[in-house]
Amino acid sequence: MVTLTQAMGLAPTELEELKKQIAKEVGKSDLNAYIRSPEQDGASGGGVPILIKDNINVKGWAITCASQILQGYIAPYHASVVERLHQNGMCAFGVANMDEFAMGSTSESSCYGAVKNPRDLSRVAGGSSGGCASAVAGGLAIAALGSDTGGSIRQPASYCGCVGLKPTYGRVSRYGLVAYSSSLDQIGPITQNVQDCALLLDAISGHDPKDSTSVKQNPLMTFKNLDPNKRFKIGVLEDYLDDADPCVQKAYFDTTKLLEDMGHEIVPQKMANGKFDTAAYYIISTAEACSNLARFDGVRYGRRASANNLKEIYTKSRTEGFGAEVKRRIMLGNFVLSSGYYEAYYQQAQKARVFIRQQYAKIFNEVDILLAPVAPSVAPKFNAHASPLEMYLSDIYTVGVNLAGLPAISLPVSKSVEGLPVGLQLVAPAFEEQRILDTAFGLEDALSLTFKGIACN
């Protein structure tokens, strides 16, 4: 597949041919990365085609968050990121499969069926932006826009062997993104390489008056300023890998050595056990989710079930419309906010969030960048998680970044014995995306990794 950087130089007629070729390849693919043929909706405008996750509004398209309850909803407006694509020579083309309402780590909870990993079709693509990562890694998309609430861009990018970036909270407008957890959600790019990642991030960044959480800063210019020769103080967390598989641990230590050989200064750091991050994350995110999803009741939004009275409409619409994982998180959110438990759970989680932010602030007083794992293992087989709790714990290395509102980029650094991608993430202080992109660009060049897969070019 042509890269985004290359595609930006194509003539309009060549781009139209490229769109036809993508649609043809999607029709032949078994990855289930797209919800429907991109030709069904057409492109949102002229320019380079970018795959869009099914929770980002594109005017005139059916946007369902991979849920039965939103079947029939047609977006009445463009999300701000789609408008930004149009302003920068790109357009929305195709709707990516995902975990229902972005709640999941495997993209198995979609009402359209599970997304397959192009590196091994018996394994998950990760989640919740699994369709985006699978399509980019599988040669079915030039680049994609996903959303990251607790690792939903970085983890599937790691599992599939592509690049995924979660921007600083407020860097990219959330206007037009169907909310899961409003204080954590952030739209970001999933691309084939670091250069493309910088290019797409620049296109979607910048202040948006329609989003009250958008920071008043100009759009980024990271692509033009990419410098693989910059050297930084990089913090490493050697005692943070107890929950990681041996292949992830080996990749971490090998990458640390490579960064040192490249001229970066390695500085050991310490951080509290990631299980505290996970506990705080799932309390806060589910509390916000139960509020955000209250509007999907069959009256204000959502498919209305046949019923005899108002109470039945509410009950049956939500019972029939939501999947098991969404129901589980709504119930958990209502529980932690209920009288008698608010102080014991939600209030404590907010205190833990402050502590997590302080930990990162302390680390970034001593280093410029932090190197961390993305997931404790390579992509698992389908139905490998014995319980929802086991799936939640797989987010142990990613959720802290969202709780602190920091930028982080995931890129493949190694292969497991099965030939599967192993990804690591680079984390920076707020609004320092240039640092992690420069470091990742140099690291990517030094590694020169390639992967093979059934569905890959």
Coordinates of C-alpha atoms in Angstrom, one line a residue:
M1 CA 0.0 0.0 0.0
V2 CA 1.2 3.5 -0.9
T3 CA 2.1 5.6 2.2
L4 CA 0.2 8.7 3.2
T5 CA 3.3 10.8 2.4
Q6 CA 3.5 9.4 -1.1
A7 CA -0.3 9.6 -1.6
M8 CA -0.3 13.4 -0.9
G9 CA 1.7 13.8 -4.1
L10 CA -0.8 11.9 -6.4
A11 CA -3.0 13.6 -9.0
P12 CA -6.8 13.6 -8.5
T13 CA -7.3 10.9 -11.2
E14 CA -4.7 8.7 -9.5
L15 CA -6.5 9.2 -6.1
E16 CA -9.8 8.1 -7.6
E17 CA -8.1 4.9 -9.0
L18 CA -6.6 4.3 -5.6
K19 CA -10.0 4.5 -3.9
K20 CA -11.4 2.0 -6.4
Q21 CA -8.4 -0.3 -5.7
I22 CA -8.9 0.0 -1.9
A23 CA -12.6 -0.8 -2.3
K24 CA -11.8 -3.9 -4.4
E25 CA -9.3 -5.2 -1.9
V26 CA -11.7 -4.7 1.0
G27 CA -14.3 -6.8 -0.9
K28 CA -11.8 -9.7 -1.1
S29 CA -10.5 -9.4 2.5
D30 CA -11.5 -11.7 5.4
L31 CA -10.2 -9.3 8.1
N32 CA -13.6 -7.8 8.8
A33 CA -11.8 -4.5 9.3
Y34 CA -14.4 -2.5 7.4
I35 CA -18.1 -2.5 8.4
R36 CA -19.2 -2.1 4.8
S37 CA -17.7 -1.4 1.4
P38 CA -16.3 2.1 1.3
E39 CA -18.0 2.5 -2.1
Q40 CA -21.3 2.3 -0.4
D41 CA -20.8 5.7 1.3
G42 CA -18.3 7.1 -1.2
A43 CA -15.7 9.6 -0.2
S44 CA -16.6 12.6 2.0
G45 CA -14.8 14.8 -0.4
G46 CA -11.7 14.9 -2.7
G47 CA -8.2 14.0 -1.6
V48 CA -6.3 11.2 0.0
P49 CA -8.7 8.5 1.5
I50 CA -8.5 8.1 5.2
L51 CA -10.3 5.3 7.1
I52 CA -12.6 6.5 9.9
K53 CA -13.6 4.6 13.0
D54 CA -17.3 4.0 13.4
N55 CA -17.7 6.4 16.3
I56 CA -16.6 9.5 14.4
N57 CA -19.4 11.4 12.6
V58 CA -19.2 11.8 8.8
K59 CA -22.2 13.7 7.4
G60 CA -24.6 11.5 5.5
W61 CA -23.0 8.2 6.7
A62 CA -24.5 5.6 9.0
I63 CA -22.4 5.8 12.2
T64 CA -23.3 3.1 14.7
C65 CA -20.4 2.6 17.1
A66 CA -20.6 -1.1 16.2
S67 CA -23.9 -1.3 18.2
Q68 CA -27.4 -2.6 17.4
I69 CA -28.9 0.4 19.3
L70 CA -27.6 2.9 16.7
Q71 CA -28.7 1.0 13.6
G72 CA -30.4 3.5 11.3
Y73 CA -28.6 6.6 12.7
I74 CA -27.3 8.9 9.9
A75 CA -24.8 11.5 11.0
P76 CA -26.2 15.0 10.4
Y77 CA -22.8 16.8 10.4
H78 CA -19.0 16.2 10.0
A79 CA -16.8 15.8 13.1
S80 CA -14.2 18.5 13.3
V81 CA -11.4 16.1 12.4
V82 CA -13.2 15.3 9.2
E83 CA -13.5 19.0 8.4
R84 CA -9.7 19.3 9.1
L85 CA -9.0 16.4 6.7
H86 CA -10.9 18.3 3.9
Q87 CA -8.8 21.4 4.6
N88 CA -5.6 19.4 4.3
G89 CA -6.1 17.5 1.1
M90 CA -7.6 14.4 2.6
C91 CA -11.1 12.9 3.0
A92 CA -13.0 10.2 4.9
F93 CA -13.3 6.9 3.0
G94 CA -14.6 3.8 4.7
V95 CA -15.9 3.0 8.2
A96 CA -13.7 0.9 10.4
N97 CA -15.0 -1.9 12.7
M98 CA -14.5 -1.5 16.4
D99 CA -15.5 -2.7 19.9
E100 CA -19.1 -1.6 20.6
F101 CA -19.0 2.0 21.9
A102 CA -15.2 1.7 22.1
M103 CA -15.5 -0.6 25.1
G104 CA -13.1 -3.5 24.8
S105 CA -9.5 -4.5 24.1
T106 CA -10.0 -7.1 21.3
S107 CA -12.6 -5.7 18.8
E108 CA -14.6 -8.9 19.6
S109 CA -17.7 -7.0 21.0
S110 CA -18.7 -5.5 17.7
C111 CA -22.3 -6.3 16.5
Y112 CA -20.6 -6.8 13.0
G113 CA -18.4 -9.6 14.3
A114 CA -14.8 -9.7 15.4
V115 CA -11.9 -8.1 13.6
K116 CA -9.0 -10.4 12.5
N117 CA -5.3 -9.6 12.9
P118 CA -3.6 -9.5 9.5
R119 CA -0.4 -11.0 11.0
D120 CA -2.3 -14.1 12.1
L121 CA -6.0 -14.6 11.3
S122 CA -6.5 -16.7 14.4
R123 CA -5.6 -13.7 16.7
V124 CA -7.4 -10.5 17.7
A125 CA -6.5 -7.2 16.2
G126 CA -6.7 -5.4 19.5
G127 CA -9.2 -2.8 20.5
S128 CA -11.2 -0.8 20.5
S129 CA -9.8 0.7 17.2
G130 CA -9.1 -2.9 15.9
G131 CA -10.6 -2.3 12.5
C132 CA -8.3 0.8 11.9
A133 CA -5.1 -1.1 12.8
S134 CA -6.1 -4.2 11.0
A135 CA -6.8 -2.3 7.8
V136 CA -3.6 -0.2 7.9
A137 CA -1.4 -3.2 8.7
G138 CA -3.3 -5.4 6.2
G139 CA -2.9 -3.1 3.2
L140 CA -6.5 -2.1 3.1
A141 CA -6.1 1.6 4.2
I142 CA -3.4 4.2 3.7
A143 CA -4.0 5.6 7.2
A144 CA -6.9 5.7 9.7
L145 CA -8.4 7.9 12.5
G146 CA -9.2 6.0 15.7
S147 CA -10.0 7.0 19.3
D148 CA -8.0 6.3 22.4
T149 CA -9.7 6.2 25.8
G150 CA -7.3 3.8 27.6
G151 CA -5.0 2.6 24.9
S152 CA -7.5 2.0 22.0
I153 CA -5.1 3.4 19.4
R154 CA -1.8 2.2 20.8
Q155 CA -2.7 -1.4 21.7
P156 CA -4.2 -2.4 18.3
A157 CA -1.3 -0.7 16.6
S158 CA 1.1 -2.8 18.7
Y159 CA -0.8 -6.0 18.0
C160 CA -0.9 -5.4 14.3
G161 CA 2.5 -3.9 13.8
C162 CA 1.8 -0.4 12.7
V163 CA 2.2 3.1 14.3
G164 CA -0.5 4.6 16.5
L165 CA -0.4 8.0 18.4
K166 CA -2.6 9.2 21.2
P167 CA -2.2 13.0 21.3
T168 CA -2.3 15.2 24.4
Y169 CA -5.8 15.6 25.8
G170 CA -7.2 18.8 24.1
R171 CA -4.7 18.8 21.2
V172 CA -7.3 17.3 18.8
S173 CA -11.0 18.3 18.8
R174 CA -13.5 15.7 20.1
Y175 CA -16.4 17.4 18.5
G176 CA -18.3 14.8 16.5
L177 CA -16.7 11.8 18.4
V178 CA -19.4 9.7 20.1
A179 CA -18.3 9.9 23.7
Y180 CA -17.3 6.9 25.8
S181 CA -15.5 8.7 28.6
S182 CA -15.3 12.4 28.0
S183 CA -12.3 13.2 30.2
L184 CA -10.2 10.4 28.6
D185 CA -11.2 10.1 24.9
Q186 CA -8.9 11.5 22.3
I187 CA -8.9 11.1 18.5
G188 CA -5.5 10.1 16.9
P189 CA -3.8 8.6 13.8
I190 CA -3.0 5.0 13.0
T191 CA -0.5 4.8 10.1
Q192 CA 2.1 2.7 8.3
N193 CA 5.1 4.7 9.6
V194 CA 6.1 7.6 11.8
Q195 CA 6.3 10.1 9.0
D196 CA 2.7 9.4 8.0
C197 CA 1.7 9.7 11.7
A198 CA 3.2 13.2 12.0
L199 CA 1.5 14.3 8.8
L200 CA -1.9 13.1 9.8
L201 CA -1.6 14.5 13.3
D202 CA -0.7 17.9 11.9
A203 CA -3.8 17.8 9.7
I204 CA -6.3 17.1 12.6
S205 CA -4.7 19.2 15.4
G206 CA -5.5 22.7 16.5
H207 CA -8.0 24.7 18.5
D208 CA -11.7 24.1 17.9
P209 CA -14.3 26.5 19.4
K210 CA -16.9 23.8 19.2
D211 CA -15.1 21.7 21.8
S212 CA -14.8 23.2 25.2
T213 CA -11.9 20.9 26.1
S214 CA -9.9 22.0 23.0
V215 CA -6.7 23.8 23.9
K216 CA -6.0 27.2 22.3
Q217 CA -3.0 26.2 20.3
N218 CA -2.2 26.4 16.6
P219 CA -2.1 23.2 14.5
L220 CA 1.1 21.3 14.8
M221 CA 3.9 21.3 12.3
T222 CA 5.7 18.1 13.4
F223 CA 6.0 16.6 9.9
K224 CA 8.1 19.5 8.6
N225 CA 10.2 19.5 11.8
L226 CA 10.9 15.8 12.1
D227 CA 14.5 15.2 13.2
P228 CA 15.7 11.6 13.7
N229 CA 19.0 12.9 15.0
K230 CA 17.7 14.6 18.1
R231 CA 18.8 13.0 21.3
F232 CA 17.0 12.9 24.6
K233 CA 17.0 11.7 28.2
I234 CA 14.8 8.6 28.1
G235 CA 13.4 7.1 31.3
V236 CA 13.1 3.3 31.6
L237 CA 11.0 1.3 34.0
E238 CA 13.0 -1.9 34.6
D239 CA 10.8 -3.0 37.6
Y240 CA 7.6 -2.3 35.7
L241 CA 7.6 -5.4 33.6
D242 CA 6.6 -8.1 36.1
D243 CA 3.3 -8.7 34.4
A244 CA 4.8 -8.8 30.9
D245 CA 5.6 -11.9 28.9
P246 CA 9.3 -12.8 28.3
C247 CA 9.1 -11.6 24.7
V248 CA 7.9 -8.2 25.7
Q249 CA 10.5 -7.9 28.4
K250 CA 13.2 -8.9 25.9
A251 CA 11.9 -6.4 23.4
Y252 CA 12.0 -3.7 26.1
F253 CA 15.6 -4.3 27.2
D254 CA 16.8 -4.7 23.6
T255 CA 15.2 -1.4 22.6
T256 CA 16.7 0.3 25.7
K257 CA 20.1 -0.9 24.6
L258 CA 19.5 0.3 21.0
L259 CA 18.4 3.7 22.1
E260 CA 21.5 4.0 24.3
D261 CA 23.7 2.9 21.3
M262 CA 22.0 5.6 19.2
G263 CA 23.2 8.3 21.7
H264 CA 20.2 8.8 23.9
E265 CA 20.8 9.0 27.7
I266 CA 19.0 6.2 29.6
V267 CA 17.8 7.1 33.0
P268 CA 16.2 4.4 35.3
Q269 CA 12.9 5.5 36.8
K270 CA 10.3 4.0 39.1
M271 CA 6.5 4.0 38.9
A272 CA 3.8 2.5 41.2
N273 CA 2.2 -0.8 40.1
G274 CA 0.1 -0.4 37.0
K275 CA -2.8 -2.2 38.6
F276 CA -3.6 1.1 40.5
D277 CA -3.9 2.8 37.1
T278 CA -6.3 0.1 35.8
A279 CA -8.5 0.3 38.9
A280 CA -8.8 4.1 38.7
Y281 CA -9.4 4.0 35.0
Y282 CA -12.2 1.5 35.1
I283 CA -14.0 3.3 37.8
I284 CA -13.7 6.7 36.2
S285 CA -14.4 5.5 32.6
T286 CA -17.5 3.5 33.5
A287 CA -18.9 6.3 35.6
E288 CA -18.6 8.7 32.7
A289 CA -19.9 6.0 30.3
C290 CA -23.1 5.3 32.2
S291 CA -23.9 9.1 31.9
N292 CA -22.9 9.4 28.3
L293 CA -24.8 6.4 27.2
A294 CA -28.0 7.4 29.1
R295 CA -29.1 9.3 25.9
F296 CA -29.4 6.0 23.9
D297 CA -32.8 5.0 25.2
G298 CA -35.0 4.6 22.1
V299 CA -36.5 8.0 22.6
R300 CA -33.8 10.6 22.2
Y301 CA -31.3 8.4 20.3
G302 CA -31.2 4.8 19.3
R303 CA -33.4 2.2 17.7
R304 CA -36.7 2.0 19.4
A305 CA -38.0 -1.4 20.4
S306 CA -41.7 -2.4 20.1
A307 CA -43.3 -1.8 23.5
N308 CA -46.7 -1.1 25.1
N309 CA -45.6 1.8 27.4
L310 CA -42.8 4.2 28.1
K311 CA -41.0 2.1 30.7
E312 CA -41.0 -0.9 28.3
I313 CA -39.6 1.3 25.5
Y314 CA -36.6 2.3 27.8
T315 CA -36.1 -1.3 29.1
K316 CA -36.5 -3.2 25.8
S317 CA -34.6 -0.7 23.6
R318 CA -31.5 -0.8 25.9
T319 CA -31.8 -4.5 26.6
E320 CA -32.0 -5.4 22.9
G321 CA -29.6 -2.6 21.7
F322 CA -26.6 -2.9 23.9
G323 CA -24.2 -5.8 24.0
A324 CA -22.9 -7.7 27.1
E325 CA -19.8 -5.6 27.6
V326 CA -21.5 -2.3 27.3
K327 CA -24.2 -3.4 29.8
R328 CA -21.5 -4.6 32.1
R329 CA -19.8 -1.2 32.1
I330 CA -23.0 0.8 32.4
M331 CA -23.9 -1.3 35.5
L332 CA -20.4 -0.8 37.0
G333 CA -20.6 2.9 36.3
N334 CA -24.0 3.3 38.0
F335 CA -22.7 1.3 41.0
V336 CA -19.6 3.4 41.6
L337 CA -21.7 6.6 41.5
S338 CA -24.5 5.3 43.7
S339 CA -25.2 6.6 47.2
G340 CA -23.0 5.0 49.7
Y341 CA -20.3 3.9 47.1
Y342 CA -19.5 7.3 45.5
E343 CA -17.0 8.2 48.2
A344 CA -15.5 4.6 48.5
Y345 CA -14.9 4.2 44.7
Y346 CA -15.3 7.3 42.5
Q347 CA -13.8 9.8 44.9
Q348 CA -10.9 7.5 45.6
A349 CA -10.3 6.9 41.9
Q350 CA -10.1 10.6 41.3
K351 CA -7.5 10.9 44.1
A352 CA -5.6 8.1 42.4
R353 CA -5.8 10.0 39.1
V354 CA -4.1 13.0 40.8
F355 CA -1.4 10.7 42.2
I356 CA -0.8 9.2 38.7
R357 CA -0.4 12.6 37.2
Q358 CA 2.0 13.6 39.9
Q359 CA 4.1 10.4 39.2
Y360 CA 4.4 11.4 35.6
A361 CA 5.2 15.0 36.5
K362 CA 8.0 13.8 38.8
I363 CA 9.5 11.5 36.1
F364 CA 9.4 14.3 33.5
N365 CA 11.3 16.6 35.8
E366 CA 14.3 14.2 35.3
V367 CA 13.8 12.9 31.7
D368 CA 12.4 14.1 28.4
I369 CA 10.7 10.9 27.3
L370 CA 9.5 7.7 29.0
L371 CA 9.8 4.2 27.3
A372 CA 7.0 1.8 28.4
P373 CA 5.4 -1.4 27.2
V374 CA 2.0 -1.2 25.4
A375 CA 0.6 -4.6 26.3
P376 CA 1.8 -7.5 28.5
S377 CA 1.8 -9.9 25.6
V378 CA 1.5 -10.2 21.8
A379 CA -2.0 -10.4 20.2
P380 CA -3.9 -13.2 21.9
K381 CA -6.0 -15.8 20.2
F382 CA -9.8 -15.2 19.9
N383 CA -11.7 -15.9 23.1
A384 CA -8.4 -16.2 25.0
H385 CA -9.5 -14.0 27.9
A386 CA -11.2 -16.3 30.5
S387 CA -13.1 -13.3 32.1
P388 CA -13.8 -9.6 31.6
L389 CA -11.3 -8.9 34.4
E390 CA -8.5 -10.6 32.5
M391 CA -9.3 -8.4 29.5
Y392 CA -9.3 -5.2 31.7
L393 CA -5.9 -6.1 33.1
S394 CA -4.4 -6.3 29.6
D395 CA -4.7 -2.4 29.6
I396 CA -2.3 -2.2 32.5
Y397 CA 0.4 -0.3 30.6
T398 CA -1.8 2.1 28.6
V399 CA -4.5 3.6 30.8
G400 CA -2.2 5.7 32.9
V401 CA -1.3 7.9 29.9
N402 CA -5.0 8.7 29.4
L403 CA -5.6 9.4 33.1
A404 CA -2.7 11.9 33.0
G405 CA -3.7 13.4 29.6
L406 CA -0.3 12.8 28.0
P407 CA 0.8 12.1 24.4
A408 CA 2.2 8.7 23.5
I409 CA 3.2 6.9 20.4
S410 CA 3.2 3.1 19.8
L411 CA 5.5 1.5 17.3
P412 CA 6.7 -2.1 16.5
V413 CA 10.2 -2.8 17.9
S414 CA 10.5 -6.6 17.7
K415 CA 9.0 -9.9 16.7
S416 CA 7.9 -12.8 18.9
V417 CA 9.0 -16.3 18.1
E418 CA 5.8 -16.7 16.2
G419 CA 6.7 -13.7 14.1
L420 CA 4.1 -11.5 15.7
P421 CA 4.7 -7.7 16.3
V422 CA 5.8 -6.5 19.7
G423 CA 5.2 -2.8 20.3
L424 CA 6.5 -0.3 22.8
Q425 CA 5.3 3.2 23.5
L426 CA 7.2 6.5 24.0
V427 CA 5.4 8.9 26.4
A428 CA 6.2 12.7 26.7
P429 CA 5.0 15.6 28.8
A430 CA 1.8 17.3 27.7
F431 CA 2.0 19.0 24.2
E432 CA 5.4 17.6 23.5
E433 CA 4.4 15.3 20.6
Q434 CA 7.4 16.5 18.6
R435 CA 9.7 14.8 21.0
I436 CA 8.2 11.3 20.7
L437 CA 7.8 11.6 17.0
D438 CA 11.5 12.6 16.5
T439 CA 12.6 9.7 18.8
A440 CA 10.2 7.2 17.1
F441 CA 11.4 8.3 13.6
G442 CA 15.0 7.6 14.5
L443 CA 14.2 4.3 16.2
E444 CA 12.0 3.2 13.3
D445 CA 14.9 3.8 10.9
A446 CA 17.4 2.0 13.1
L447 CA 15.1 -1.1 13.4
S448 CA 13.9 -1.4 9.8
L449 CA 11.3 -4.0 10.8
T450 CA 9.1 -5.8 8.3
F451 CA 6.3 -8.2 9.0
K452 CA 4.6 -10.9 6.9
G453 CA 0.9 -11.9 7.1
I454 CA -1.8 -13.7 5.2
A455 CA -3.5 -10.5 4.3
C456 CA -0.5 -8.3 3.9
N457 CA 1.2 -6.9 0.9

